């Protein structure tokens, strides 16, 4: 089981997504927690490293938890994604291993990881993603 956290940012009914160097799919930004980190600590660290923005910890809101086959891992390796929304300071720029930042619509669902497709479906069902 891969334990991950994700930052859901919706603007104009599009979701912020990232593509890492050498990868062929997009992922909702976030990452794995380091030993002893809380959800808040891990998500704030990962987002600052990947996107150069600072999440406002007082605005952090749990969105949902999703589980699916982990992309590019052997069958049976699952990823559990705990998703949050938050306000932030700064301007989004790709950093660290992130090669590209993109704003995706529901029609881009075939360009994302397995767990992200579940999140896209949930966002669409709530009228947040078109």
CSV table of C-alpha atoms in Angstrom, one decimal:
chain,number,residue,atom,x,y,z
A,1,UNK,CA,0.0,0.0,0.0
A,2,UNK,CA,1.3,3.4,-1.0
A,3,UNK,CA,0.2,6.2,1.3
A,4,UNK,CA,-0.2,9.5,-0.5
A,5,UNK,CA,-1.6,12.9,0.0
A,6,UNK,CA,-3.0,15.2,-2.7
A,7,UNK,CA,-3.9,18.9,-3.1
A,8,UNK,CA,-7.1,19.5,-5.0
A,9,UNK,CA,-7.2,22.9,-6.6
A,10,UNK,CA,-10.1,23.7,-8.9
A,11,UNK,CA,-10.2,26.9,-11.0
A,12,UNK,CA,-12.7,27.5,-13.8
A,13,UNK,CA,-13.9,23.9,-13.4
A,14,UNK,CA,-10.4,22.6,-14.2
A,15,UNK,CA,-8.2,20.7,-11.8
A,16,UNK,CA,-4.5,21.5,-11.2
A,17,UNK,CA,-2.4,18.5,-12.3
A,18,UNK,CA,1.3,17.8,-12.7
A,19,UNK,CA,3.5,15.6,-14.8
A,20,UNK,CA,6.8,14.4,-13.5
A,21,UNK,CA,9.9,14.2,-15.6
A,22,UNK,CA,9.9,10.9,-17.6
A,23,UNK,CA,6.3,10.1,-16.8
A,24,UNK,CA,3.5,9.8,-19.4
A,25,UNK,CA,0.5,10.6,-17.1
A,26,UNK,CA,-0.6,13.5,-15.0
A,27,UNK,CA,-1.1,13.3,-11.3
A,28,UNK,CA,-2.9,15.5,-8.8
A,29,UNK,CA,-0.1,17.3,-7.0
A,30,UNK,CA,1.1,15.9,-3.6
A,31,UNK,CA,3.2,13.0,-2.5
A,32,UNK,CA,4.2,10.5,0.1
A,33,UNK,CA,4.5,11.3,3.7
A,34,UNK,CA,7.8,11.0,5.5
A,35,UNK,CA,8.1,9.0,8.7
A,36,UNK,CA,6.3,10.8,11.5
A,37,UNK,CA,4.6,13.4,9.4
A,38,UNK,CA,1.0,14.3,9.7
A,39,UNK,CA,-1.2,14.8,6.7
A,40,UNK,CA,-0.8,18.6,7.0
A,41,UNK,CA,3.0,18.5,7.4
A,42,UNK,CA,3.4,16.1,4.5
A,43,UNK,CA,1.1,18.0,2.1
A,44,UNK,CA,2.5,21.4,2.9
A,45,UNK,CA,6.1,20.1,2.3
A,46,UNK,CA,5.3,18.3,-0.9
A,47,UNK,CA,3.3,21.2,-2.4
A,48,UNK,CA,6.0,23.7,-1.6
A,49,UNK,CA,8.6,21.4,-3.1
A,50,UNK,CA,6.7,20.7,-6.3
A,51,UNK,CA,4.8,23.9,-6.9
A,52,UNK,CA,6.6,26.7,-5.0
A,53,UNK,CA,3.4,27.7,-3.2
A,54,UNK,CA,2.6,27.8,0.6
A,55,UNK,CA,-0.6,26.2,1.7
A,56,UNK,CA,-2.5,28.1,4.4
A,57,UNK,CA,-2.8,25.5,7.2
A,58,UNK,CA,-5.9,27.1,8.7
A,59,UNK,CA,-7.7,26.6,5.4
A,60,UNK,CA,-6.9,22.9,5.0
A,61,UNK,CA,-10.1,20.9,4.4
A,62,UNK,CA,-10.4,17.2,3.9
A,63,UNK,CA,-12.0,16.4,0.6
A,64,UNK,CA,-12.0,12.6,0.5
A,65,UNK,CA,-10.0,9.4,0.4
A,66,UNK,CA,-9.6,7.2,-2.7
A,67,UNK,CA,-7.9,3.9,-3.4
A,68,UNK,CA,-6.9,2.2,-6.7
A,69,UNK,CA,-4.1,0.2,-8.4
A,70,UNK,CA,-0.9,2.2,-8.3
A,71,UNK,CA,0.2,3.5,-11.7
A,72,UNK,CA,3.3,1.8,-13.1
A,73,UNK,CA,3.5,-0.6,-10.2
A,74,UNK,CA,3.0,-4.4,-10.3
A,75,UNK,CA,-0.6,-5.6,-10.1
A,76,UNK,CA,-2.0,-5.6,-6.5
A,77,UNK,CA,0.1,-2.6,-5.4
A,78,UNK,CA,-2.5,-0.1,-4.3
A,79,UNK,CA,-2.3,3.6,-3.6
A,80,UNK,CA,-4.4,5.3,-0.9
A,81,UNK,CA,-4.9,9.0,-1.6
A,82,UNK,CA,-6.1,11.4,1.1
A,83,UNK,CA,-7.2,14.6,-0.7
A,84,UNK,CA,-7.4,18.1,0.7
A,85,UNK,CA,-8.3,21.5,-0.5
A,86,UNK,CA,-6.7,24.7,0.8
A,87,UNK,CA,-6.0,28.3,-0.1
A,88,UNK,CA,-2.4,29.2,-0.8
A,89,UNK,CA,0.1,32.0,-1.2
A,90,UNK,CA,2.5,32.4,-4.2
A,91,UNK,CA,2.4,31.6,-7.8
A,92,UNK,CA,2.3,28.0,-9.1
A,93,UNK,CA,5.6,27.0,-10.8
A,94,UNK,CA,6.8,23.5,-11.5
A,95,UNK,CA,9.8,22.6,-9.3
A,96,UNK,CA,11.7,19.5,-8.1
A,97,UNK,CA,10.7,16.5,-10.2
A,98,UNK,CA,7.7,18.3,-11.8
A,99,UNK,CA,8.2,19.0,-15.5
A,100,UNK,CA,4.8,20.4,-16.3
A,101,UNK,CA,1.8,21.9,-14.6
A,102,UNK,CA,-1.6,21.7,-16.4
A,103,UNK,CA,-5.2,22.5,-15.8
A,104,UNK,CA,-7.2,19.5,-16.9
A,105,UNK,CA,-10.9,19.0,-17.6
A,106,UNK,CA,-13.0,15.9,-17.2
A,107,UNK,CA,-12.2,15.1,-20.8
A,108,UNK,CA,-8.6,14.6,-19.9
A,109,UNK,CA,-9.5,11.7,-17.6
A,110,UNK,CA,-7.7,9.2,-19.8
A,111,UNK,CA,-4.4,11.1,-19.3
A,112,UNK,CA,-4.3,10.6,-15.4
A,113,UNK,CA,-3.4,7.8,-13.0
A,114,UNK,CA,-5.9,5.2,-11.9
A,115,UNK,CA,-6.6,6.8,-8.6
A,116,UNK,CA,-7.0,10.2,-10.2
A,117,UNK,CA,-9.7,8.9,-12.5
A,118,UNK,CA,-11.7,8.1,-9.3
A,119,UNK,CA,-11.2,11.6,-8.1
A,120,UNK,CA,-12.1,13.1,-11.5
A,121,UNK,CA,-15.4,11.1,-11.4
A,122,UNK,CA,-16.1,12.3,-7.9
A,123,UNK,CA,-15.4,16.0,-8.8
A,124,UNK,CA,-17.6,15.7,-11.9
A,125,UNK,CA,-20.5,14.1,-9.8
A,126,UNK,CA,-20.3,17.2,-7.5
A,127,UNK,CA,-20.4,19.6,-10.4
A,128,UNK,CA,-16.8,20.9,-9.7
A,129,UNK,CA,-15.1,19.5,-12.8
A,130,UNK,CA,-16.4,19.8,-16.4
